Amino acid sequence: LDDKLVPNPESKIIRIWDPGLTFSVLWAEIDKYERLLFYREQVWRNAVLDDVAQAVLEITQEIAEGCRVEDIGDPANMYRRGSMSEDTEYTILQRKWGIYVRTMSITAVGPQKRTMQSITYLKDKMSTFVNELKTPQLLINPAQCPILHESFTGAYAWQIDQNGNIKEGHPAQVHPYEDVVDCARYLALHAQGGLKSSGGRPTLHVVKKQGGWNSPRSKRREDEKGWT
């Protein structure tokens, strides 16, 4: 944890998208030490895509001015269509907002393996120390990523079957924890693919931020068990 964790001008920011009724975006970086750095989260409920895009561009301008930016996201949403539109949400983001959400580094891993492979990678990063920097290989700004922080400390959990057995590899569908961890998992898969952040993104817009939804911190359900 590092509540002073912020990008520097040389940072290559990765925005990770998980669209849906609970819509999540994380701002992160894979630095030269191969650390996963999580700078900011934003979560919306019953999101309108244009409102999300405007807010994302403004937040990026606020925290990462001058940084190169790329976008990755949930491959399942390659086919999720925008309301009142024949275009997919990712197509709308690219055509209307200049936001090109890539999925190739995530789809390189088969759907059945993605959950366990990405979570194992995140856990390995948490427990690996960078001696030169005296930090773990996974850092979160808890003030700017409170849901992700809470998820990693127990709120994100495996499902429990009717006999009380843990269904390892099957996350409990508890929002918004599942959504922000999905974003973190996509970053893990992206990192494992060895694909480095690249520039060449459109100029970031200064736009009016829309109201985001931040879920109150609910108590962890008694019938769930965490994976930390």
Short mmCIF file of C-alpha atoms in Angstrom, two decimals:
data_model
loop_
_atom_site.label_atom_id
_atom_site.label_comp_id
_atom_site.label_asym_id
_atom_site.label_seq_id
_atom_site.Cartn_x
_atom_site.Cartn_y
_atom_site.Cartn_z
CA LEU A 1 0.00 0.00 0.00
CA ASP A 2 1.14 3.51 -0.80
CA ASP A 3 -1.30 6.41 -0.42
CA LYS A 4 1.23 8.67 -2.17
CA LEU A 5 1.46 6.46 -5.26
CA VAL A 6 1.01 8.62 -8.39
CA PRO A 7 2.19 8.39 -12.01
CA ASN A 8 5.27 10.31 -13.14
CA PRO A 9 5.58 12.04 -16.54
CA GLU A 10 7.44 9.02 -17.97
CA SER A 11 4.70 6.62 -16.89
CA LYS A 12 2.86 4.55 -19.48
CA ILE A 13 -0.66 4.43 -18.10
CA ILE A 14 -2.91 1.47 -18.80
CA ARG A 15 -6.63 2.02 -18.43
CA ILE A 16 -8.45 -1.26 -17.82
CA TRP A 17 -12.14 -1.45 -18.75
CA ASP A 18 -14.82 -3.80 -17.43
CA PRO A 19 -18.14 -2.64 -18.91
CA GLY A 20 -21.50 -3.75 -17.57
CA LEU A 21 -24.33 -2.55 -15.36
CA THR A 22 -21.57 -2.12 -12.80
CA PHE A 23 -18.94 -0.44 -14.98
CA SER A 24 -15.37 -0.33 -13.69
CA VAL A 25 -12.18 1.34 -14.91
CA LEU A 26 -8.73 1.13 -13.31
CA TRP A 27 -5.71 3.34 -14.04
CA ALA A 28 -2.51 1.33 -13.62
CA GLU A 29 1.03 0.84 -14.84
CA ILE A 30 3.50 -1.98 -15.41
CA ASP A 31 6.76 -0.24 -14.59
CA LYS A 32 10.33 -1.11 -15.62
CA TYR A 33 10.66 -3.32 -12.54
CA GLU A 34 7.58 -5.24 -13.71
CA ARG A 35 5.62 -3.97 -10.72
CA LEU A 36 1.86 -3.62 -11.02
CA LEU A 37 0.96 -0.13 -9.81
CA PHE A 38 -2.71 0.74 -9.28
CA TYR A 39 -3.28 4.50 -9.17
CA ARG A 40 -7.02 5.07 -9.44
CA GLU A 41 -10.36 3.32 -9.72
CA GLN A 42 -13.78 4.49 -10.78
CA VAL A 43 -17.00 2.51 -10.58
CA TRP A 44 -20.43 3.39 -11.95
CA ARG A 45 -23.79 1.67 -11.52
CA ASN A 46 -26.32 1.70 -14.39
CA ALA A 47 -23.69 3.53 -16.40
CA VAL A 48 -24.26 5.55 -19.56
CA LEU A 49 -21.32 4.94 -21.88
CA ASP A 50 -20.85 8.58 -22.92
CA ASP A 51 -20.79 9.66 -19.27
CA VAL A 52 -18.17 7.03 -18.50
CA ALA A 53 -16.00 8.07 -21.46
CA GLN A 54 -16.15 11.75 -20.48
CA ALA A 55 -15.24 10.98 -16.88
CA VAL A 56 -12.39 8.67 -17.89
CA LEU A 57 -10.85 11.31 -20.14
CA GLU A 58 -11.07 13.96 -17.45
CA ILE A 59 -9.61 11.74 -14.72
CA THR A 60 -6.77 10.78 -17.06
CA GLN A 61 -6.05 14.42 -17.75
CA GLU A 62 -6.08 15.06 -14.01
CA ILE A 63 -3.74 12.29 -12.87
CA ALA A 64 -1.66 11.48 -15.95
CA GLU A 65 -1.18 14.64 -17.99
CA GLY A 66 1.60 14.11 -20.51
CA CYS A 67 1.71 10.33 -20.02
CA ARG A 68 1.27 7.85 -22.81
CA VAL A 69 -1.96 5.89 -22.46
CA GLU A 70 -3.29 2.58 -23.73
CA ASP A 71 -6.55 0.79 -23.06
CA ILE A 72 -7.29 -2.90 -22.47
CA GLY A 73 -10.52 -4.54 -21.46
CA ASP A 74 -12.81 -7.49 -20.95
CA PRO A 75 -12.91 -9.52 -24.18
CA ALA A 76 -16.53 -10.51 -23.53
CA ASN A 77 -17.53 -6.91 -24.10
CA MET A 78 -16.26 -6.89 -27.66
CA TYR A 79 -19.84 -7.85 -28.52
CA ARG A 80 -21.76 -5.86 -25.90
CA ARG A 81 -23.80 -3.24 -27.77
CA GLY A 82 -24.44 0.30 -26.65
CA SER A 83 -27.97 1.36 -25.82
CA MET A 84 -29.96 2.45 -28.89
CA SER A 85 -27.07 1.50 -31.14
CA GLU A 86 -26.00 -1.32 -33.44
CA ASP A 87 -22.36 -0.61 -32.59
CA THR A 88 -20.56 -2.34 -29.75
CA GLU A 89 -19.46 -0.28 -26.77
CA TYR A 90 -15.81 -0.65 -27.70
CA THR A 91 -16.59 0.49 -31.25
CA ILE A 92 -18.40 3.56 -29.89
CA LEU A 93 -15.49 4.36 -27.57
CA GLN A 94 -13.08 4.21 -30.51
CA ARG A 95 -15.22 6.06 -33.06
CA LYS A 96 -16.63 8.76 -30.81
CA TRP A 97 -14.02 9.19 -28.10
CA GLY A 98 -10.74 8.01 -29.63
CA ILE A 99 -10.40 5.26 -27.01
CA TYR A 100 -9.18 1.99 -28.56
CA VAL A 101 -9.72 -0.85 -26.09
CA ARG A 102 -7.50 -3.83 -26.93
CA THR A 103 -8.25 -7.39 -25.85
CA MET A 104 -5.62 -9.48 -27.65
CA SER A 105 -3.28 -9.90 -24.68
CA ILE A 106 -6.19 -11.22 -22.60
CA THR A 107 -7.71 -13.56 -25.20
CA ALA A 108 -4.28 -15.16 -25.63
CA VAL A 109 -5.24 -17.18 -22.52
CA GLY A 110 -8.19 -19.56 -22.85
CA PRO A 111 -11.38 -18.57 -20.99
CA GLN A 112 -11.24 -21.59 -18.68
CA LYS A 113 -7.74 -20.70 -17.48
CA ARG A 114 -7.99 -16.92 -17.16
CA THR A 115 -9.38 -16.69 -13.63
CA MET A 116 -6.91 -18.96 -11.83
CA GLN A 117 -3.90 -17.94 -13.95
CA SER A 118 -4.49 -14.23 -13.39
CA ILE A 119 -5.21 -14.57 -9.67
CA THR A 120 -2.12 -16.73 -9.16
CA TYR A 121 -0.09 -14.03 -10.91
CA LEU A 122 -1.55 -11.28 -8.70
CA LYS A 123 -0.84 -13.30 -5.55
CA ASP A 124 2.73 -13.91 -6.70
CA LYS A 125 3.21 -10.19 -7.25
CA MET A 126 1.86 -9.43 -3.77
CA SER A 127 4.36 -11.77 -2.17
CA THR A 128 7.41 -10.80 -4.27
CA PHE A 129 9.69 -8.03 -3.01
CA VAL A 130 11.79 -5.65 -5.11
CA ASN A 131 14.96 -5.30 -3.04
CA GLU A 132 16.22 -2.29 -4.94
CA LEU A 133 13.04 -0.31 -4.19
CA LYS A 134 12.08 -2.05 -0.95
CA THR A 135 8.50 -2.52 -2.16
CA PRO A 136 6.30 -5.46 -3.17
CA GLN A 137 5.72 -6.01 -6.87
CA LEU A 138 2.09 -4.99 -6.48
CA LEU A 139 1.22 -1.59 -5.05
CA ILE A 140 -2.15 0.11 -4.58
CA ASN A 141 -3.01 3.66 -3.66
CA PRO A 142 -5.72 2.79 -1.09
CA ALA A 143 -7.10 6.34 -0.98
CA GLN A 144 -7.75 6.32 -4.72
CA CYS A 145 -8.55 2.59 -5.06
CA PRO A 146 -10.58 1.80 -1.90
CA ILE A 147 -12.72 -0.93 -3.48
CA LEU A 148 -9.73 -2.70 -4.97
CA HIS A 149 -7.92 -2.45 -1.64
CA GLU A 150 -10.89 -3.92 0.19
CA SER A 151 -11.20 -6.64 -2.45
CA PHE A 152 -7.59 -7.73 -1.99
CA THR A 153 -7.99 -7.83 1.78
CA GLY A 154 -10.92 -10.24 1.77
CA ALA A 155 -14.02 -8.78 0.12
CA TYR A 156 -13.29 -10.65 -3.13
CA ALA A 157 -14.06 -14.28 -2.43
CA TRP A 158 -14.73 -17.69 -3.93
CA GLN A 159 -18.26 -19.02 -4.17
CA ILE A 160 -19.49 -21.49 -1.55
CA ASP A 161 -21.74 -24.35 -2.65
CA GLN A 162 -24.81 -25.54 -0.78
CA ASN A 163 -22.69 -28.04 1.15
CA GLY A 164 -20.32 -25.34 2.38
CA ASN A 165 -17.48 -26.27 0.06
CA ILE A 166 -15.29 -23.60 -1.53
CA LYS A 167 -15.65 -23.48 -5.32
CA GLU A 168 -12.09 -22.45 -6.08
CA GLY A 169 -11.78 -20.60 -9.37
CA HIS A 170 -15.37 -19.34 -9.22
CA PRO A 171 -15.51 -15.81 -7.74
CA ALA A 172 -18.63 -14.79 -5.84
CA GLN A 173 -20.57 -12.33 -7.96
CA VAL A 174 -20.54 -9.52 -5.44
CA HIS A 175 -20.44 -6.08 -6.98
CA PRO A 176 -18.39 -3.92 -7.17
CA TYR A 177 -15.58 -6.13 -5.82
CA GLU A 178 -15.77 -8.65 -8.64
CA ASP A 179 -15.67 -5.85 -11.21
CA VAL A 180 -12.55 -4.05 -10.01
CA VAL A 181 -10.69 -7.33 -9.47
CA ASP A 182 -11.64 -8.34 -13.00
CA CYS A 183 -9.83 -5.21 -14.16
CA ALA A 184 -6.78 -6.14 -12.10
CA ARG A 185 -6.91 -9.65 -13.54
CA TYR A 186 -6.91 -8.29 -17.10
CA LEU A 187 -3.80 -6.30 -16.26
CA ALA A 188 -2.18 -9.47 -14.92
CA LEU A 189 -2.94 -11.33 -18.15
CA HIS A 190 -1.66 -8.37 -20.16
CA ALA A 191 1.56 -8.38 -18.14
CA GLN A 192 2.01 -12.11 -18.59
CA GLY A 193 1.63 -11.66 -22.32
CA GLY A 194 4.76 -9.52 -22.24
CA LEU A 195 3.06 -6.70 -24.07
CA LYS A 196 4.44 -3.36 -23.05
CA SER A 197 2.44 -0.14 -22.93
CA SER A 198 2.78 1.93 -26.06
CA GLY A 199 2.01 5.50 -26.94
CA GLY A 200 0.38 6.94 -29.98
CA ARG A 201 -2.95 7.56 -28.32
CA PRO A 202 -5.22 10.49 -29.21
CA THR A 203 -4.82 13.77 -27.32
CA LEU A 204 -6.63 13.55 -24.02
CA HIS A 205 -9.67 15.79 -23.68
CA VAL A 206 -10.50 18.06 -20.77
CA VAL A 207 -14.12 17.26 -20.10
CA LYS A 208 -16.68 17.65 -17.38
CA LYS A 209 -16.57 14.74 -14.95
CA GLN A 210 -19.83 12.89 -14.45
CA GLY A 211 -20.96 11.60 -11.09
CA GLY A 212 -19.44 8.25 -10.27
CA TRP A 213 -20.89 5.62 -7.99
CA ASN A 214 -18.76 4.48 -5.12
CA SER A 215 -20.23 1.54 -3.29
CA PRO A 216 -20.34 1.84 0.51
CA ARG A 217 -17.99 -0.61 2.18
CA SER A 218 -20.26 -3.45 3.12
CA LYS A 219 -19.24 -6.14 5.55
CA ARG A 220 -17.90 -9.30 4.07
CA ARG A 221 -20.55 -11.99 3.74
CA GLU A 222 -20.15 -14.84 6.18
CA ASP A 223 -20.60 -17.49 3.45
CA GLU A 224 -17.60 -16.34 1.40
CA LYS A 225 -13.93 -17.08 1.79
CA GLY A 226 -11.17 -14.93 0.38
CA TRP A 227 -8.23 -16.06 -1.68
CA THR A 228 -5.56 -13.95 0.02
#
